[in-house]
Amino acid sequence: KNDTMAFSFHDLFPRRPMGNFVKKYRCHSVHFMDKDKELRDSINEGGKIILPPQALDEISRMSVEYPLTFALSNPAIQRTTHCGVLEFIAPHNTVYLPYWMMKNLMLSEGDEVIVAYAQLPLCTFAKLRPSTPDFLDLVNPRIVLEKALRKFACLTRGDTIAVTFGSHVYELGVSEVRPSNSVSIIECDFQLEFDVPEGFMPAPKPAAPKAAPAPVAIPVLAAPPVEEQPATFHGVGHSLRRKKSEPLTPHGPPPSTSAAAAASAASAGDKNALPRGALPFVFGVLNFPRPSPAVIAPEPATAAAAEPFGGQGFSLKSK
């Protein structure tokens, strides 16, 4: 009886099958979505797709790890990329892809694509190569890229992702990822590097400055010896032609040579200045020139006294 009454714990909670979700869908770009423009732009600027609700119902019965990541394959050319899922609102048997993802898989509107569940390792290193040097002209391209990668779920080596900043779309090729060729970048920290973009021309190095010429030694000529000049008189002179009421005060600066004194007096308009060279200077001797008094010539003899008026006068008043 005990054997008939025994049951297993797994009989109450049966184990779900492992995640082997593989489906074929008709792919379309987000421009065919009957939704608002904000949602379409969000899908087109990231790395996630829109699946139908039937896919969610089937995946929920499987043993899978979240967040979900998928592998997209083009069976016509055997090319594969990886992505995440944003919502399950697509029509039946339809999947909406970002435009850059359709370019990577070389898909057209309505082509068949295979969507399969894929479990990817977390990224530890990624190297991206901008398609044009314009991306490196941004003020801080690393910050722009880190913000844009938040809308992505996976990176696959060989893909070309599109990053939108402002009104410009920049394309970057995935040159290298680690630890495998396809990695998940959801909520993980990894090392990011930039490869040299196509057509990038490094700035020419500035020419090395020329060495300055050696300084030329200029001979310094000795100054000629200065001859000692005899000391000049630095006393004070007094004028002998002052008035009685004028106090006895010294004149201006000490006189120099007689010729220079005469020239300065002449330039100052002195009426009594003597001509240049009139007073020879002799060292140690003071000369006080005294002009000779002017000789007054005698007046010529006057003529004979003028004769008095001998005419006759008339009056203008009548008697």
PDB file of C-alpha atoms in Angstrom, residues 8-150:
ATOM      1  CA  SER A   8       7.204  12.133  -6.477  1.00  0.00           C
ATOM      2  CA  PHE A   9       7.630  15.858  -5.872  1.00  0.00           C
ATOM      3  CA  HIS A  10       8.222  16.338  -9.605  1.00  0.00           C
ATOM      4  CA  ASP A  11       4.763  14.889 -10.272  1.00  0.00           C
ATOM      5  CA  LEU A  12       3.232  18.030  -8.750  1.00  0.00           C
ATOM      6  CA  PHE A  13       5.710  20.428 -10.431  1.00  0.00           C
ATOM      7  CA  PRO A  14       6.847  18.872 -13.692  1.00  0.00           C
ATOM      8  CA  ARG A  15      10.174  20.111 -15.042  1.00  0.00           C
ATOM      9  CA  ARG A  16       9.863  22.473 -17.975  1.00  0.00           C
ATOM     10  CA  PRO A  17      11.806  21.643 -21.119  1.00  0.00           C
ATOM     11  CA  MET A  18      15.115  23.421 -21.693  1.00  0.00           C
ATOM     12  CA  GLY A  19      15.010  26.522 -23.793  1.00  0.00           C
ATOM     13  CA  ASN A  20      15.032  25.370 -27.418  1.00  0.00           C
ATOM     14  CA  PHE A  21      12.859  28.109 -28.840  1.00  0.00           C
ATOM     15  CA  VAL A  22      13.382  28.276 -32.626  1.00  0.00           C
ATOM     16  CA  LYS A  23      10.824  29.951 -34.919  1.00  0.00           C
ATOM     17  CA  LYS A  24      10.619  31.367 -38.426  1.00  0.00           C
ATOM     18  CA  TYR A  25       9.069  34.787 -38.953  1.00  0.00           C
ATOM     19  CA  ARG A  26       8.548  37.353 -41.673  1.00  0.00           C
ATOM     20  CA  CYS A  27      10.685  40.366 -40.879  1.00  0.00           C
ATOM     21  CA  HIS A  28       9.768  44.018 -41.359  1.00  0.00           C
ATOM     22  CA  SER A  29      11.399  47.287 -40.366  1.00  0.00           C
ATOM     23  CA  VAL A  30       9.897  49.413 -37.621  1.00  0.00           C
ATOM     24  CA  HIS A  31       8.433  51.794 -40.211  1.00  0.00           C
ATOM     25  CA  PHE A  32       5.663  49.216 -40.795  1.00  0.00           C
ATOM     26  CA  MET A  33       4.586  49.343 -37.143  1.00  0.00           C
ATOM     27  CA  ASP A  34       1.200  50.873 -36.387  1.00  0.00           C
ATOM     28  CA  LYS A  35       2.562  52.580 -33.251  1.00  0.00           C
ATOM     29  CA  ASP A  36       3.675  56.027 -32.184  1.00  0.00           C
ATOM     30  CA  LYS A  37       6.868  57.536 -33.510  1.00  0.00           C
ATOM     31  CA  GLU A  38       8.585  57.509 -30.102  1.00  0.00           C
ATOM     32  CA  LEU A  39       8.422  53.713 -29.908  1.00  0.00           C
ATOM     33  CA  ARG A  40       9.606  53.318 -33.491  1.00  0.00           C
ATOM     34  CA  ASP A  41      12.591  55.596 -32.858  1.00  0.00           C
ATOM     35  CA  SER A  42      13.452  53.739 -29.648  1.00  0.00           C
ATOM     36  CA  ILE A  43      13.558  50.412 -31.545  1.00  0.00           C
ATOM     37  CA  ASN A  44      15.522  51.829 -34.450  1.00  0.00           C
ATOM     38  CA  GLU A  45      18.179  53.382 -32.155  1.00  0.00           C
ATOM     39  CA  GLY A  46      18.792  50.192 -30.156  1.00  0.00           C
ATOM     40  CA  GLY A  47      19.482  46.488 -30.525  1.00  0.00           C
ATOM     41  CA  LYS A  48      16.138  44.923 -29.539  1.00  0.00           C
ATOM     42  CA  ILE A  49      13.289  43.436 -31.595  1.00  0.00           C
ATOM     43  CA  ILE A  50       9.486  43.118 -31.347  1.00  0.00           C
ATOM     44  CA  LEU A  51       8.065  39.563 -31.246  1.00  0.00           C
ATOM     45  CA  PRO A  52       4.426  38.360 -31.374  1.00  0.00           C
ATOM     46  CA  PRO A  53       2.573  37.412 -28.143  1.00  0.00           C
ATOM     47  CA  GLN A  54       2.592  33.704 -29.166  1.00  0.00           C
ATOM     48  CA  ALA A  55       6.356  33.691 -28.712  1.00  0.00           C
ATOM     49  CA  LEU A  56       6.055  34.899 -25.131  1.00  0.00           C
ATOM     50  CA  ASP A  57       3.470  32.217 -24.366  1.00  0.00           C
ATOM     51  CA  GLU A  58       5.763  29.495 -25.655  1.00  0.00           C
ATOM     52  CA  ILE A  59       8.926  30.852 -23.996  1.00  0.00           C
ATOM     53  CA  SER A  60       7.212  31.143 -20.615  1.00  0.00           C
ATOM     54  CA  ARG A  61       6.761  27.344 -20.581  1.00  0.00           C
ATOM     55  CA  MET A  62      10.487  26.756 -21.080  1.00  0.00           C
ATOM     56  CA  SER A  63      13.457  26.826 -18.736  1.00  0.00           C
ATOM     57  CA  VAL A  64      15.253  29.972 -19.879  1.00  0.00           C
ATOM     58  CA  GLU A  65      17.350  32.677 -18.257  1.00  0.00           C
ATOM     59  CA  TYR A  66      16.287  36.277 -18.169  1.00  0.00           C
ATOM     60  CA  PRO A  67      16.830  38.801 -19.637  1.00  0.00           C
ATOM     61  CA  LEU A  68      16.125  37.066 -22.926  1.00  0.00           C
ATOM     62  CA  THR A  69      18.616  37.119 -25.792  1.00  0.00           C
ATOM     63  CA  PHE A  70      18.100  35.657 -29.259  1.00  0.00           C
ATOM     64  CA  ALA A  71      20.071  34.697 -32.347  1.00  0.00           C
ATOM     65  CA  LEU A  72      18.763  35.989 -35.693  1.00  0.00           C
ATOM     66  CA  SER A  73      19.825  34.146 -38.849  1.00  0.00           C
ATOM     67  CA  ASN A  74      19.309  34.736 -42.539  1.00  0.00           C
ATOM     68  CA  PRO A  75      19.055  31.204 -43.990  1.00  0.00           C
ATOM     69  CA  ALA A  76      19.707  32.493 -47.500  1.00  0.00           C
ATOM     70  CA  ILE A  77      23.295  33.632 -46.783  1.00  0.00           C
ATOM     71  CA  GLN A  78      23.961  31.831 -43.452  1.00  0.00           C
ATOM     72  CA  ARG A  79      24.595  35.060 -41.575  1.00  0.00           C
ATOM     73  CA  THR A  80      23.802  35.455 -37.862  1.00  0.00           C
ATOM     74  CA  THR A  81      23.575  38.282 -35.343  1.00  0.00           C
ATOM     75  CA  HIS A  82      22.237  38.554 -31.779  1.00  0.00           C
ATOM     76  CA  CYS A  83      19.713  40.826 -30.091  1.00  0.00           C
ATOM     77  CA  GLY A  84      17.319  41.298 -27.183  1.00  0.00           C
ATOM     78  CA  VAL A  85      13.554  41.690 -27.120  1.00  0.00           C
ATOM     79  CA  LEU A  86      11.728  44.896 -26.214  1.00  0.00           C
ATOM     80  CA  GLU A  87       8.036  43.891 -26.356  1.00  0.00           C
ATOM     81  CA  PHE A  88       5.730  41.107 -27.555  1.00  0.00           C
ATOM     82  CA  ILE A  89       3.187  43.159 -29.541  1.00  0.00           C
ATOM     83  CA  ALA A  90       3.952  42.197 -33.156  1.00  0.00           C
ATOM     84  CA  PRO A  91       1.287  40.593 -35.365  1.00  0.00           C
ATOM     85  CA  HIS A  92       1.191  36.819 -35.714  1.00  0.00           C
ATOM     86  CA  ASN A  93       4.154  35.317 -37.561  1.00  0.00           C
ATOM     87  CA  THR A  94       5.840  38.756 -37.809  1.00  0.00           C
ATOM     88  CA  VAL A  95       8.950  40.246 -36.226  1.00  0.00           C
ATOM     89  CA  TYR A  96      10.004  43.898 -36.331  1.00  0.00           C
ATOM     90  CA  LEU A  97      13.764  44.633 -36.589  1.00  0.00           C
ATOM     91  CA  PRO A  98      15.841  47.825 -36.441  1.00  0.00           C
ATOM     92  CA  TYR A  99      16.877  48.999 -39.867  1.00  0.00           C
ATOM     93  CA  TRP A 100      20.627  48.611 -39.180  1.00  0.00           C
ATOM     94  CA  MET A 101      20.046  44.985 -38.116  1.00  0.00           C
ATOM     95  CA  MET A 102      18.278  44.213 -41.390  1.00  0.00           C
ATOM     96  CA  LYS A 103      21.280  45.690 -43.228  1.00  0.00           C
ATOM     97  CA  ASN A 104      23.674  43.427 -41.318  1.00  0.00           C
ATOM     98  CA  LEU A 105      21.635  40.338 -42.252  1.00  0.00           C
ATOM     99  CA  MET A 106      20.986  41.628 -45.801  1.00  0.00           C
ATOM    100  CA  LEU A 107      17.244  41.257 -45.358  1.00  0.00           C
ATOM    101  CA  SER A 108      14.473  42.980 -47.258  1.00  0.00           C
ATOM    102  CA  GLU A 109      10.904  43.650 -46.214  1.00  0.00           C
ATOM    103  CA  GLY A 110       9.005  40.394 -45.820  1.00  0.00           C
ATOM    104  CA  ASP A 111      12.036  38.077 -45.968  1.00  0.00           C
ATOM    105  CA  GLU A 112      12.184  34.999 -43.773  1.00  0.00           C
ATOM    106  CA  VAL A 113      14.345  35.122 -40.628  1.00  0.00           C
ATOM    107  CA  ILE A 114      15.016  32.461 -37.981  1.00  0.00           C
ATOM    108  CA  VAL A 115      14.710  33.553 -34.339  1.00  0.00           C
ATOM    109  CA  ALA A 116      16.237  31.214 -31.731  1.00  0.00           C
ATOM    110  CA  TYR A 117      16.780  31.581 -27.999  1.00  0.00           C
ATOM    111  CA  ALA A 118      20.502  31.984 -27.155  1.00  0.00           C
ATOM    112  CA  GLN A 119      22.286  32.158 -23.822  1.00  0.00           C
ATOM    113  CA  LEU A 120      25.325  34.425 -24.101  1.00  0.00           C
ATOM    114  CA  PRO A 121      28.194  35.169 -21.687  1.00  0.00           C
ATOM    115  CA  LEU A 122      28.655  38.635 -20.231  1.00  0.00           C
ATOM    116  CA  CYS A 123      31.023  40.943 -22.088  1.00  0.00           C
ATOM    117  CA  THR A 124      34.417  41.782 -20.589  1.00  0.00           C
ATOM    118  CA  PHE A 125      36.031  43.663 -23.502  1.00  0.00           C
ATOM    119  CA  ALA A 126      34.838  45.335 -26.708  1.00  0.00           C
ATOM    120  CA  LYS A 127      36.613  47.282 -29.436  1.00  0.00           C
ATOM    121  CA  LEU A 128      34.554  49.414 -31.835  1.00  0.00           C
ATOM    122  CA  ARG A 129      35.665  51.069 -35.044  1.00  0.00           C
ATOM    123  CA  PRO A 130      33.837  54.210 -36.248  1.00  0.00           C
ATOM    124  CA  SER A 131      33.060  54.166 -39.958  1.00  0.00           C
ATOM    125  CA  THR A 132      34.004  57.849 -40.310  1.00  0.00           C
ATOM    126  CA  PRO A 133      36.337  60.147 -38.332  1.00  0.00           C
ATOM    127  CA  ASP A 134      33.364  62.429 -37.560  1.00  0.00           C
ATOM    128  CA  PHE A 135      32.506  60.379 -34.476  1.00  0.00           C
ATOM    129  CA  LEU A 136      35.860  61.246 -32.871  1.00  0.00           C
ATOM    130  CA  ASP A 137      35.107  64.965 -33.366  1.00  0.00           C
ATOM    131  CA  LEU A 138      32.474  64.812 -30.617  1.00  0.00           C
ATOM    132  CA  VAL A 139      33.332  66.471 -27.326  1.00  0.00           C
ATOM    133  CA  ASN A 140      33.303  63.138 -25.442  1.00  0.00           C
ATOM    134  CA  PRO A 141      32.621  60.165 -27.779  1.00  0.00           C
ATOM    135  CA  ARG A 142      33.058  57.605 -24.994  1.00  0.00           C
ATOM    136  CA  ILE A 143      30.202  59.089 -22.948  1.00  0.00           C
ATOM    137  CA  VAL A 144      27.992  59.271 -26.049  1.00  0.00           C
ATOM    138  CA  LEU A 145      28.643  55.605 -26.848  1.00  0.00           C
ATOM    139  CA  GLU A 146      28.141  54.387 -23.275  1.00  0.00           C
ATOM    140  CA  LYS A 147      24.751  56.117 -23.162  1.00  0.00           C
ATOM    141  CA  ALA A 148      23.723  54.687 -26.550  1.00  0.00           C
ATOM    142  CA  LEU A 149      24.744  51.104 -25.647  1.00  0.00           C
ATOM    143  CA  ARG A 150      22.137  51.047 -22.862  1.00  0.00           C
TER     144      ARG A 150
END
